[in-house]
Short mmCIF file of C-alpha atoms and ligand atoms in Angstrom, two decimals:
data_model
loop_
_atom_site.label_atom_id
_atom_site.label_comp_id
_atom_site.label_asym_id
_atom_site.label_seq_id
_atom_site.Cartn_x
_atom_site.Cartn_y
_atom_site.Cartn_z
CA UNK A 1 19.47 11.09 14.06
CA UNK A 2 18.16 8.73 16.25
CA UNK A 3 14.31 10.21 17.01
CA UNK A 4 11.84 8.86 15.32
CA UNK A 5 8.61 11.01 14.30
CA UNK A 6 5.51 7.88 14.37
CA UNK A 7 5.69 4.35 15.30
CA UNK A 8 4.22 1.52 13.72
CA UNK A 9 3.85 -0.67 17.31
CA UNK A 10 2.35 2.36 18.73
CA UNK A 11 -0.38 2.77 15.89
CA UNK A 12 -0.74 -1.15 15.63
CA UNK A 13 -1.31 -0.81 19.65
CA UNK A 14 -4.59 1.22 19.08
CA UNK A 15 -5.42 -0.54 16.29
CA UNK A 16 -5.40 -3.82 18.68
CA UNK A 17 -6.91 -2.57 21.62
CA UNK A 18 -10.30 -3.91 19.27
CA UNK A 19 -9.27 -7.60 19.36
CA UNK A 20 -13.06 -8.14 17.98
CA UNK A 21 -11.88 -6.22 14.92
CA UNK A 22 -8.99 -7.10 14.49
CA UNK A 23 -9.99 -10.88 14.32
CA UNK A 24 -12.09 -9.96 12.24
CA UNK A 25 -10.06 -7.33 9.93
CA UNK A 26 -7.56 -10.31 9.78
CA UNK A 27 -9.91 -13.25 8.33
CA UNK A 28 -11.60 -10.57 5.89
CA UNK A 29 -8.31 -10.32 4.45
CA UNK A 30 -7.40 -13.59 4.57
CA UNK A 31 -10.63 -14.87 2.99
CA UNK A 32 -9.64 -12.63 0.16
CA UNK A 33 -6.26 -14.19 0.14
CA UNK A 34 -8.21 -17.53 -0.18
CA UNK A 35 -10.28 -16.33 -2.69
CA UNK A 36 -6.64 -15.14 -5.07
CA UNK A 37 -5.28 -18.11 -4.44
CA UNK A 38 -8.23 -20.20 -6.21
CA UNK A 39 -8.16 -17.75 -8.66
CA UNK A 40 -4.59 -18.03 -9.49
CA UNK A 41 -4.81 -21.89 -9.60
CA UNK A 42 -7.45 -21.75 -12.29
CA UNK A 43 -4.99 -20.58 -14.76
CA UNK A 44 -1.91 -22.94 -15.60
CA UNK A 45 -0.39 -20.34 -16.90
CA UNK A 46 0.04 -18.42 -14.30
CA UNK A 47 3.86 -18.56 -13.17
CA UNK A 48 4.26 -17.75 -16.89
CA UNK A 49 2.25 -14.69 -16.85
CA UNK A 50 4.07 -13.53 -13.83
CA UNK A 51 7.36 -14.44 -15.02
CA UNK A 52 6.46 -12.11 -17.87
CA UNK A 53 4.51 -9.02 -16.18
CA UNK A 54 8.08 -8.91 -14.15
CA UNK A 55 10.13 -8.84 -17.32
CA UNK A 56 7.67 -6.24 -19.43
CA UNK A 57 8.30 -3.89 -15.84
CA UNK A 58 12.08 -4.49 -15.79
CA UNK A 59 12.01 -3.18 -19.83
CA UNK A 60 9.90 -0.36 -18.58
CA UNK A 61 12.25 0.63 -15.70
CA UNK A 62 15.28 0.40 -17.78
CA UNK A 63 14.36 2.57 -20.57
CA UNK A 64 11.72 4.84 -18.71
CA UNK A 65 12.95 8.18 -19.76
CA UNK A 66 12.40 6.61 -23.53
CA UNK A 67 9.13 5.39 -23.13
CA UNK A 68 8.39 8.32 -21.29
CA UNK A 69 8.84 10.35 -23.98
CA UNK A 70 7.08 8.18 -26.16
CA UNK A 71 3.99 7.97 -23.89
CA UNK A 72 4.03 12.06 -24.32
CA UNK A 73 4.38 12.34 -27.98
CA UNK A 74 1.49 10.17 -28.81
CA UNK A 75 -0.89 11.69 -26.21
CA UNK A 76 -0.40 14.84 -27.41
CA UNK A 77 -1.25 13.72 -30.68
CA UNK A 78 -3.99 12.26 -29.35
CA UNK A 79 -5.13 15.95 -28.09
CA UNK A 80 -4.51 14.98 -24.49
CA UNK A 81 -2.76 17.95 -22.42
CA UNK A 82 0.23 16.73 -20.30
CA UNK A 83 1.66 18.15 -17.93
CA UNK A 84 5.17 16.93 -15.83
CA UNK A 85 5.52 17.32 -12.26
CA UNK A 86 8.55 16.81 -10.10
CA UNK A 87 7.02 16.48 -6.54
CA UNK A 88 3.46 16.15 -4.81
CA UNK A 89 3.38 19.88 -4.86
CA UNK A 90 4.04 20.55 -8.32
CA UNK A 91 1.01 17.35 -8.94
CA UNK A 92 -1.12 19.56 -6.40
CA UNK A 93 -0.63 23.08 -8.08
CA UNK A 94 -0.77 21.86 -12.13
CA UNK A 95 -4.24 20.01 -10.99
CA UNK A 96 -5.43 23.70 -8.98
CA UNK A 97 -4.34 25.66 -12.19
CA UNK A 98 -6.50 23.55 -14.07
CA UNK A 99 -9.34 24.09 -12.22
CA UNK A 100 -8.85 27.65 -11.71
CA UNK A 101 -8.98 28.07 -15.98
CA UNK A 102 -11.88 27.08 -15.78
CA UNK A 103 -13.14 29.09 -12.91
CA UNK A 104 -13.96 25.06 -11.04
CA UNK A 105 -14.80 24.63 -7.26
CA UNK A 106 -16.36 21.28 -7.38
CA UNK A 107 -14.84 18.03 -8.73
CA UNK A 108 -15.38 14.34 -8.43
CA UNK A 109 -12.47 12.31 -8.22
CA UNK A 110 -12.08 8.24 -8.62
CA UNK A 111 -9.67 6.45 -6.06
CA UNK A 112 -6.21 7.56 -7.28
CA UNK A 113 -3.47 6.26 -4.60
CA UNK A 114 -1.45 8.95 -6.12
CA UNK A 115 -3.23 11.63 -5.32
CA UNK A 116 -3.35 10.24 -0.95
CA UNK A 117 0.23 10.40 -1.78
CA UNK A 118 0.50 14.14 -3.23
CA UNK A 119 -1.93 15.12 -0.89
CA UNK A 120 -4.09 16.59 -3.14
CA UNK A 121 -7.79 16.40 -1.30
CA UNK A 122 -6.40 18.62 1.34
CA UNK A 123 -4.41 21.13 -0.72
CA UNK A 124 -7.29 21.57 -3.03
CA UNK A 125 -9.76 22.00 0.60
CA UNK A 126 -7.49 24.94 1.83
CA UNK A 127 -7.55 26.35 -1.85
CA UNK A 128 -11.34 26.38 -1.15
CA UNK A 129 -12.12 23.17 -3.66
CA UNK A 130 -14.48 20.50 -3.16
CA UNK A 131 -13.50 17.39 -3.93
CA UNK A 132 -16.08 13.96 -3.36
CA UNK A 133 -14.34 10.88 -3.40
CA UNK A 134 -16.50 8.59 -5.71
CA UNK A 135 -15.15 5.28 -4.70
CA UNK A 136 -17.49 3.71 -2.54
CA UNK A 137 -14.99 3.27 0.38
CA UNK A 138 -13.00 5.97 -0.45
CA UNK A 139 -16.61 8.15 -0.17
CA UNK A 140 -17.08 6.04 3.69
CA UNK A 141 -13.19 7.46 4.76
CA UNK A 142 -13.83 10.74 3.38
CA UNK A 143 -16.88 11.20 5.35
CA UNK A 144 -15.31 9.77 8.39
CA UNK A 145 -12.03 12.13 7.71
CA UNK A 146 -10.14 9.55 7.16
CA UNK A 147 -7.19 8.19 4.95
CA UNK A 148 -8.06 4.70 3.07
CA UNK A 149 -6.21 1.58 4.93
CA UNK A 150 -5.98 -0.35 2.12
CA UNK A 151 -5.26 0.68 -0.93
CA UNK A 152 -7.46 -1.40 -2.95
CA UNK A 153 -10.46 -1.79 0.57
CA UNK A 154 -9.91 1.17 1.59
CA UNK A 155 -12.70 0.99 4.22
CA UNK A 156 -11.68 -2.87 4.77
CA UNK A 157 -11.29 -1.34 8.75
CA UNK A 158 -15.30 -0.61 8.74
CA UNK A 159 -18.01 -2.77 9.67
CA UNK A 160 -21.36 -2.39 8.47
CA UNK A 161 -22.79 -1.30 11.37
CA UNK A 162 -20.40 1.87 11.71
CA UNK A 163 -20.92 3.08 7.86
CA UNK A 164 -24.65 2.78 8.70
CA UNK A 165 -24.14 5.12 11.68
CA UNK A 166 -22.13 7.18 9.17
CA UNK A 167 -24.01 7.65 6.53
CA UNK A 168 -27.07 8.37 8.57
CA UNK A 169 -25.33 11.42 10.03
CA UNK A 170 -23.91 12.79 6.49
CA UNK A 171 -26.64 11.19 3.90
CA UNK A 172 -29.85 10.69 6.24
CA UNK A 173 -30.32 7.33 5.72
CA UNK A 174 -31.98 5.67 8.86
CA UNK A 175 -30.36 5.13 12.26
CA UNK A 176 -29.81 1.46 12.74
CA UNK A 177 -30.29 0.62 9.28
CA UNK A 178 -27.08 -1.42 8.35
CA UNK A 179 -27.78 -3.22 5.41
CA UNK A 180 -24.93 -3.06 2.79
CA UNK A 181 -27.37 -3.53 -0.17
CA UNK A 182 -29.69 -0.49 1.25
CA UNK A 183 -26.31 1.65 2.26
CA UNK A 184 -24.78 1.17 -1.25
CA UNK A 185 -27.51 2.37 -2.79
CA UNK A 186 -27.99 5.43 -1.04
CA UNK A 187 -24.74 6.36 -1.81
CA UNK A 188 -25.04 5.97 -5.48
CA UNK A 189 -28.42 8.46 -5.01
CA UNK A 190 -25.91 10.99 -3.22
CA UNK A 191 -23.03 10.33 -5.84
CA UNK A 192 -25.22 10.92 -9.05
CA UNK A 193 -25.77 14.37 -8.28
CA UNK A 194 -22.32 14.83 -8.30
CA UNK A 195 -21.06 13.17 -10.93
CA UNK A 196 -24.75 15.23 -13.07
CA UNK A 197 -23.18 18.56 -11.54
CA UNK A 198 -19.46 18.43 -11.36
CA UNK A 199 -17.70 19.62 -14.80
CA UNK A 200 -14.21 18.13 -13.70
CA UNK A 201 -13.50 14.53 -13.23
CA UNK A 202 -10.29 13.22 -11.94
CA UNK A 203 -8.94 9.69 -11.99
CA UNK A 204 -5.66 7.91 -11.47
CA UNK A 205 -4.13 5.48 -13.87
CA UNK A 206 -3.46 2.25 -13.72
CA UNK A 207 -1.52 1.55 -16.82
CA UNK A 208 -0.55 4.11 -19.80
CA UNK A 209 0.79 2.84 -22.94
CA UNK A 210 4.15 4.51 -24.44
CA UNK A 211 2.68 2.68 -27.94
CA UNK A 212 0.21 4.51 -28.51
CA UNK A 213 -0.36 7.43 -25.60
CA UNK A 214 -4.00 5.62 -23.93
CA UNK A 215 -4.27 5.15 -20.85
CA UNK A 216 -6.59 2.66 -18.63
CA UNK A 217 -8.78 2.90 -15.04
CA UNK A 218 -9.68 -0.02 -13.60
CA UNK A 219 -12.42 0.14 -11.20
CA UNK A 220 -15.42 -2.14 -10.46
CA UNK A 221 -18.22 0.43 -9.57
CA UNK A 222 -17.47 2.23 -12.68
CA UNK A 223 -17.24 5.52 -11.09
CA UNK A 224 -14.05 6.20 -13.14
CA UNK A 225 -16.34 6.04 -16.28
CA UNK A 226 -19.54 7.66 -15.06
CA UNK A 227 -17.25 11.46 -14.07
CA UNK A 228 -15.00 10.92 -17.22
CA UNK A 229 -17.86 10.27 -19.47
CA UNK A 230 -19.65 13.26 -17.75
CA UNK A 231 -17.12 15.48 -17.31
CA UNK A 232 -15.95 18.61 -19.87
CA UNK A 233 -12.33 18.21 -18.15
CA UNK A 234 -11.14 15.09 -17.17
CA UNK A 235 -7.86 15.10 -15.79
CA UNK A 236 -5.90 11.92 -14.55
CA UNK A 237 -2.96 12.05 -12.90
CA UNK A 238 -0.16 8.98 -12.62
CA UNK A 239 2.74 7.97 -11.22
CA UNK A 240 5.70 7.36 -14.06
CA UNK A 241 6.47 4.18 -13.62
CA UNK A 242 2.35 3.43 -14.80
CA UNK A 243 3.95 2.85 -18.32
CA UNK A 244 3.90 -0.05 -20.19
CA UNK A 245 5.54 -0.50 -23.97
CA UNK A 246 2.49 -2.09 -25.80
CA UNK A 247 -1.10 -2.39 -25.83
CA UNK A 248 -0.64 -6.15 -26.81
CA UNK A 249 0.86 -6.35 -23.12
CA UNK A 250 -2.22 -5.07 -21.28
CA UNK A 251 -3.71 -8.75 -21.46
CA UNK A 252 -1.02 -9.81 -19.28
CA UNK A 253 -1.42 -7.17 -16.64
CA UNK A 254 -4.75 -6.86 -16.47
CA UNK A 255 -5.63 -10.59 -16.08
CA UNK A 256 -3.05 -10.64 -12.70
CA UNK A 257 -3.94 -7.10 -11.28
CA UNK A 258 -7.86 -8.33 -10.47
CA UNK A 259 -6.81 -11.81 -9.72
CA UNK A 260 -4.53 -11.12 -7.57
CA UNK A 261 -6.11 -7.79 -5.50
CA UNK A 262 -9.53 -9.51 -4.98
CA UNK A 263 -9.81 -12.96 -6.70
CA UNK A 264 -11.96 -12.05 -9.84
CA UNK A 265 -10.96 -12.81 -13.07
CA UNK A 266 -11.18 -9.34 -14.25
CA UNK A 267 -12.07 -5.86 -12.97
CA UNK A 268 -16.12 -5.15 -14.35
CA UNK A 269 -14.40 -1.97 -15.65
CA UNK A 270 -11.12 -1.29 -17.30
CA UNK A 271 -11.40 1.70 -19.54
CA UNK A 272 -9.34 3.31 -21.91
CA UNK A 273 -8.89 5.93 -22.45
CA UNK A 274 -7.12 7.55 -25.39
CA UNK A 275 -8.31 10.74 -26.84
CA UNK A 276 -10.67 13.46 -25.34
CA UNK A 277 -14.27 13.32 -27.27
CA UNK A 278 -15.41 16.02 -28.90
CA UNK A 279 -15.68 19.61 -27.00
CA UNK A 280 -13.75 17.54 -23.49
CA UNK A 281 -10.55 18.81 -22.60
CA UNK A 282 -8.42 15.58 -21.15
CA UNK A 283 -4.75 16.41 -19.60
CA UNK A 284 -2.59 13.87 -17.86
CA UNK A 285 0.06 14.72 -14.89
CA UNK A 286 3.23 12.55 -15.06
CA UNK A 287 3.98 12.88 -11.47
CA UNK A 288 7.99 11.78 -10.38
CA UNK A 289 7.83 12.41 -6.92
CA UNK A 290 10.96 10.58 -5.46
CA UNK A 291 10.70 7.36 -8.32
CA UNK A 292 13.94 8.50 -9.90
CA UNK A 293 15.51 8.40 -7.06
CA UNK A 294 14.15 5.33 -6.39
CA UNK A 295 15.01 4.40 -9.78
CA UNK A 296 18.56 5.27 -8.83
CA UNK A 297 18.82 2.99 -5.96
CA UNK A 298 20.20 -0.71 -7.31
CA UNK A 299 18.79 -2.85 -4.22
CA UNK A 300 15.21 -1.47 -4.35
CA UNK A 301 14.30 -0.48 -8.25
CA UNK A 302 12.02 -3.47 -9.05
CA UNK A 303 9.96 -2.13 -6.25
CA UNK A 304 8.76 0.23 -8.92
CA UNK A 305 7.01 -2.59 -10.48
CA UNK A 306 4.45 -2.52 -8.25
CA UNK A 307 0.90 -2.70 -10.07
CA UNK A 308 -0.90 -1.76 -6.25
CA UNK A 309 -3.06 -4.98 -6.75
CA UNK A 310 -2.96 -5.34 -2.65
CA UNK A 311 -2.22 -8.64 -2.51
CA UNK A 312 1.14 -8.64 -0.51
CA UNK A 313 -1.46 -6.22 2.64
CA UNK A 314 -4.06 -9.39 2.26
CA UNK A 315 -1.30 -11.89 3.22
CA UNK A 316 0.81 -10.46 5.45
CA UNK A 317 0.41 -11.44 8.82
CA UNK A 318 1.74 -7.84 10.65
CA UNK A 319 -0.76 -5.89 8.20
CA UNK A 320 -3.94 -7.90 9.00
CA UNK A 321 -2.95 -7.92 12.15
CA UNK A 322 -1.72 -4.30 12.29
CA UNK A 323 -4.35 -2.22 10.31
CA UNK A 324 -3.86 0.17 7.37
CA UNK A 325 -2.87 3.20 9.29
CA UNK A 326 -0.01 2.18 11.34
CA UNK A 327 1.88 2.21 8.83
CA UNK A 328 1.05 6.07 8.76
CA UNK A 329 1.62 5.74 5.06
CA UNK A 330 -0.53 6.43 1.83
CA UNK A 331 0.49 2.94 1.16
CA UNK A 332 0.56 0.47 3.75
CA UNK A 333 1.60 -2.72 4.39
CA UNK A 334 4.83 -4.94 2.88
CA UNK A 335 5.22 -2.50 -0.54
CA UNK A 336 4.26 0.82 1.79
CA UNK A 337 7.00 -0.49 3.86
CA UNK A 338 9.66 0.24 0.93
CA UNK A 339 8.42 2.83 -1.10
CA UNK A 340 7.78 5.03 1.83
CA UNK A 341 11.60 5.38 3.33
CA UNK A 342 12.47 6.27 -0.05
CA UNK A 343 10.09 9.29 0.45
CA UNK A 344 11.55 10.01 3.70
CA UNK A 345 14.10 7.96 5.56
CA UNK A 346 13.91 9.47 9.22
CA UNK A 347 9.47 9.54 9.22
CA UNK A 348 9.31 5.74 7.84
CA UNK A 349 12.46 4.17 9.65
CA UNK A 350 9.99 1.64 11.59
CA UNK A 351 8.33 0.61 8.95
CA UNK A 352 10.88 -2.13 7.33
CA UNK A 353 11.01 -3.66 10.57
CA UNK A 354 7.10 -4.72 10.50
CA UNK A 355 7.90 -7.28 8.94
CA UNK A 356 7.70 -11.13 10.21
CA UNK A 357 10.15 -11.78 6.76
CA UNK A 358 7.94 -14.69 6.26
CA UNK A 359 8.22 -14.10 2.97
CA UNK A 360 4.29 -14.55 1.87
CA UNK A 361 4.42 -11.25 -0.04
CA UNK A 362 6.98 -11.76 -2.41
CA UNK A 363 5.29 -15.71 -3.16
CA UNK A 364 1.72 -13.62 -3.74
CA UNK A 365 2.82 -10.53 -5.90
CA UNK A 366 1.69 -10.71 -9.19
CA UNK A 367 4.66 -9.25 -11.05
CA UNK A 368 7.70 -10.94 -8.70
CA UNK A 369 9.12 -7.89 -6.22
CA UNK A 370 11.48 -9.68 -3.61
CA UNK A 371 9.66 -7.86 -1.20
CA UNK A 372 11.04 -9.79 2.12
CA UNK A 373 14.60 -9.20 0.54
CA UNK A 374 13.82 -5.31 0.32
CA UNK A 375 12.41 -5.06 3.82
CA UNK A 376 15.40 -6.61 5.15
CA UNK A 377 17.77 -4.97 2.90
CA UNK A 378 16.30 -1.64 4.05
CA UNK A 379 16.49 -2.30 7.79
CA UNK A 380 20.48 -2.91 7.21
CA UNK A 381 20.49 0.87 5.52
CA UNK A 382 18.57 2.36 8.59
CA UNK A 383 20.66 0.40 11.20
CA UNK A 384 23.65 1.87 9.17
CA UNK A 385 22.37 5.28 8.82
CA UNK A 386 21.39 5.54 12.78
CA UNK A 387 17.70 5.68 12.12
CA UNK A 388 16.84 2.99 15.02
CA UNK A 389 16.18 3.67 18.35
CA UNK A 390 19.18 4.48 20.45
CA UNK A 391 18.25 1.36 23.45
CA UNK A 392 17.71 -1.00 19.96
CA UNK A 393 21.00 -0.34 19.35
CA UNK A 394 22.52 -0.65 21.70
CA UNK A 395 21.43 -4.08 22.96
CA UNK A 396 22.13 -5.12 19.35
CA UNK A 397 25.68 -4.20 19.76
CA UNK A 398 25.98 -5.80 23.10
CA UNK A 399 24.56 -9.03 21.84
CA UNK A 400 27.21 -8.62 18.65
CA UNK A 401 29.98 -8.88 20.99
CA UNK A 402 28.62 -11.55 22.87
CA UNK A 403 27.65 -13.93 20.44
CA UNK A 404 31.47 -13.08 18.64
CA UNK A 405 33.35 -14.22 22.27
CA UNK A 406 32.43 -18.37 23.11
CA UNK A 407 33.38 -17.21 26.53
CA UNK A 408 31.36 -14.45 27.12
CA UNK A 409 28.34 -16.09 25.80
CA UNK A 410 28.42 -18.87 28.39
CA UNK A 411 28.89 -16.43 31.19
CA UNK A 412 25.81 -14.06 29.66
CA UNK A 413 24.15 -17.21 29.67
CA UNK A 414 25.02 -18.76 32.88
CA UNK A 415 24.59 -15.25 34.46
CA UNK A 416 21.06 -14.85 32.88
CA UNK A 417 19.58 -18.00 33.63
CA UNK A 418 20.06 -17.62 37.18
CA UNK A 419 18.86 -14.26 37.28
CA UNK A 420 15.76 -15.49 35.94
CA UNK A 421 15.20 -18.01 38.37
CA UNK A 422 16.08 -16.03 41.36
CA UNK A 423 14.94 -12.89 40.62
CA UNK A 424 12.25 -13.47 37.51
CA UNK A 425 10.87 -9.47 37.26
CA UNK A 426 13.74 -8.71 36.51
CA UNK A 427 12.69 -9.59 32.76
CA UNK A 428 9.27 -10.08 33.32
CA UNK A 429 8.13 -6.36 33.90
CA UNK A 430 6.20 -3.90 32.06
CA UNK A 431 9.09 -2.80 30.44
CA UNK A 432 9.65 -5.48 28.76
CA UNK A 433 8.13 -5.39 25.66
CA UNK A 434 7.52 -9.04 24.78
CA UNK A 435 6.63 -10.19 28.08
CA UNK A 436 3.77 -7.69 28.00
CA UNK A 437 2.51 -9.82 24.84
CA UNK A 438 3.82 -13.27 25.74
CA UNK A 439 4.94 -15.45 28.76
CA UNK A 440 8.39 -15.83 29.20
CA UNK A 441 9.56 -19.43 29.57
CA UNK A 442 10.90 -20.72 32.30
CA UNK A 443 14.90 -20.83 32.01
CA UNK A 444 16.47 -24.24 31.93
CA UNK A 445 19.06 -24.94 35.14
CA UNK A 446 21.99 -25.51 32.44
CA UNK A 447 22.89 -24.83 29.04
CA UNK A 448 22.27 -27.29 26.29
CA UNK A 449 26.24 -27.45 25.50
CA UNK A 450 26.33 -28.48 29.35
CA UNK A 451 23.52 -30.99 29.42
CA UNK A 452 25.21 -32.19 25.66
CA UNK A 453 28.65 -32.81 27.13
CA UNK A 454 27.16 -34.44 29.99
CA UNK A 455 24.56 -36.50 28.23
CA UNK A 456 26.20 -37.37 24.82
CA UNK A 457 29.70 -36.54 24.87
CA UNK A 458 31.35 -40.12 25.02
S1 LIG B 501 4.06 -5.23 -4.31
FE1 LIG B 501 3.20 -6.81 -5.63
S2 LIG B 501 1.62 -7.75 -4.30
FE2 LIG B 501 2.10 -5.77 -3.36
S3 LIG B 501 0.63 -4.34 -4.21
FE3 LIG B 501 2.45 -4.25 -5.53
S4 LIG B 501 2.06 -5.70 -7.17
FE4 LIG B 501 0.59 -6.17 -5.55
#
């Protein structure tokens, strides 16, 4: 009960061992932070639009089966195939079966967080289908075999320099050349063959509405649009909590989700999509994959509310600080860190506790998760259900009783501070975890209750 499969200060270790990049991986982020905040200022009404994004997703999550249902009907009036899947699995073999109708070996696919989560890139591989990641940094981690870091950068770990390196090995463009004007073009040369040649598109889904069975992609390269719009299938698979009631409430969400993920006012594309056009075939996968049973779970439901704008990675100082993939996670950072123990308790146990609880998160996020509460809520399930490392434990049981017994805790204290003094590696070794990041201060000769009673006691 007690093993733990990956480790979050392990992965953050490697990730740190580049302090140039990670200085420089953690004012990226927190320009962009910068640049939401001014954003969010410009609009007085933006508490209110918050305050209502929260309440439209707390309707949605208490009558989801309903609008579920609702969403259904009206695509499939729409002509839109859907399709239900329980798990990642299911997701993976629907989208395969698909394909294999139609006799497909080659698709392009838009970023779909989803899909990381299902999966599905390497399931469809070892079912021998290609799949190009259209994205522009979702193309740059494919190439380098890589999962995204971010889920709305997901390069944000890159600097120029390395993608030129990269894409002169995979698309020929010239060693040393590193400009991002030169690089992003070149890609788009590479990309428009594929999106001229590949009959199936696939795309996530940021919102679908029960009202009237659409559904809308944001992106801001308009890849989405360019393999949809080419496509003869298009398939686009979403999470069920996506839903929202009304198109009317669209204005809301979409004028936080940009806002808040990168500081523009809008994404350049949001498209909607509602019907196939004429000779396309469009289906839609309603994936579960552990959200009812997230769903289920009181203490951690409005977690489901999550719009994946980013904003509580760009903030949060153990993310920028941390990297993407140490949090060995489809998605990282402060939401990653509570969605992904619902998934699987015993593989994400560390992740709640990367967490400074500063609370910066839950003050950024654009439709009001307690975030900080959640993290902290979880870690009291895991320390319950024995998922914490046995020494952890331990000393956290030790320091229960002292702390409980006045006595004790002046004798741990007395005891300790001379210990320091007289025999100082006894803390300060390598196996002391914070002393090999900090220095340990020097302990004081008595207690502050001693120098108190002597000093201000009358
Ligand atoms: S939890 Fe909130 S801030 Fe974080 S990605 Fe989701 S919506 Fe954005």
């Amino acid at each position: 009960m007690n093993q733990r499969i990956k480790d979050h200060p392990d992965l953050a270790e490697k990730f740190n061992a580049d302090e140039a990049r990670v200085n420089w991986h953690d004012e990226t982020l927190w320009w962009i932070r910068q640049k939401r905040d001014k954003a969010a200022w410009l609009l007085p009404e933006w508490e209110q639009l918050r305050e209502t994004a929260s309440l439209i997703k707390h309707n949605v999550l208490s009558n989801l089966s309903e609008y579920l249902l609702q969403f259904e009907q009206k695509a499939r009036e729409n002509g839109i195939v859907v399709h239900w899947a329980a798990d990642g699995d299911e997701h993976n073999r629907i989208v395969h079966s698909i394909l294999k109708q139609h006799g497909i070996t080659q698709i392009v696919k838009s970023k779909s967080m989803l899909t990381e989560e299902c999966h599905l890139n390497h399931y469809l591989a070892d079912n021998g289908v290609d799949v190009v990641d259209t994205d522009l940094g979702e193309r740059i981690v494919q190439l380098a075999k890589e999962p995204p870091s971010h889920i709305v950068l997901p390069c944000i770990h890159w600097k120029k320099e390395e993608i030129g390196e990269l894409f002169h090995e995979h698309l020929g463009t010239p060693k040393g050349n590193a400009d991002p004007q030169f690089l992003t073009h070149a890609a788009r040369l590479s990309l428009r063959k594929n999106f001229l040649e590949r009959k199936v598109a696939l795309t996530g889904v940021n919102f679908a509405v029960a009202e009237t069975g659409e559904f809308v992609v944001c992106t801001n390269e308009g890849n989405a649009d360019m393999g949809a719009h080419l496509s003869d299938v298009h398939i686009a698979c979403m999470g069920i909590e996506k839903l929202i009631p009304q198109r009317k409430h669209l204005g809301v969400f979409l004028r936080l989700l940009t806002r808040s993920a990168t500081g523009q006012p809008i994404t350049t594309y949001s498209s909607h999509f509602a019907k196939p056009r004429k000779g396309q075939e469009m289906h839609i996968v309603l994936v579960d994959n552990g959200r009812s049973a997230h769903l289920g779970k009181e203490s951690f439901r409005n977690a489901l509310k999550c719009i994946r704008c980013g904003a509580c990675m760009n903030t949060c100082p153990v993310y920028r600080r941390s990297g993407g993939h140490s949090y060995h996670n489809a998605v990282a950072g402060p939401i990653g860190s509570i969605l992904a123990p619902n998934f699987d308790m015993r593989a994400n146990a560390d992740l709640p506790f990367a967490s400074t609880l500063c609370g910066s998160c839950s003050n950024v996020c654009p439709v009001k998760i307690d975030i900080h509460n959640q993290l902290y809520q979880w870690r009291q399930v895991l320390v319950k259900e024995g998922f914490t490392p046995r020494a952890k434990t331990a000393a956290m049981k030790a320091m229960a009783v002292t702390l409980a017994n006045p006595g004790m805790y002046k004798i741990a204290g007395k005891m300790g501070r001379i210990a320091m003094r007289a025999v100082p590696g006894l803390v300060n070794n390598k196996f002391n975890p914070w002393y090999n990041q900090r220095e340990m201060p020097v302990p004081p000769k008595e207690s502050f209750k001693e120098w108190y009673q002597k000093n201000r006691k009358s």
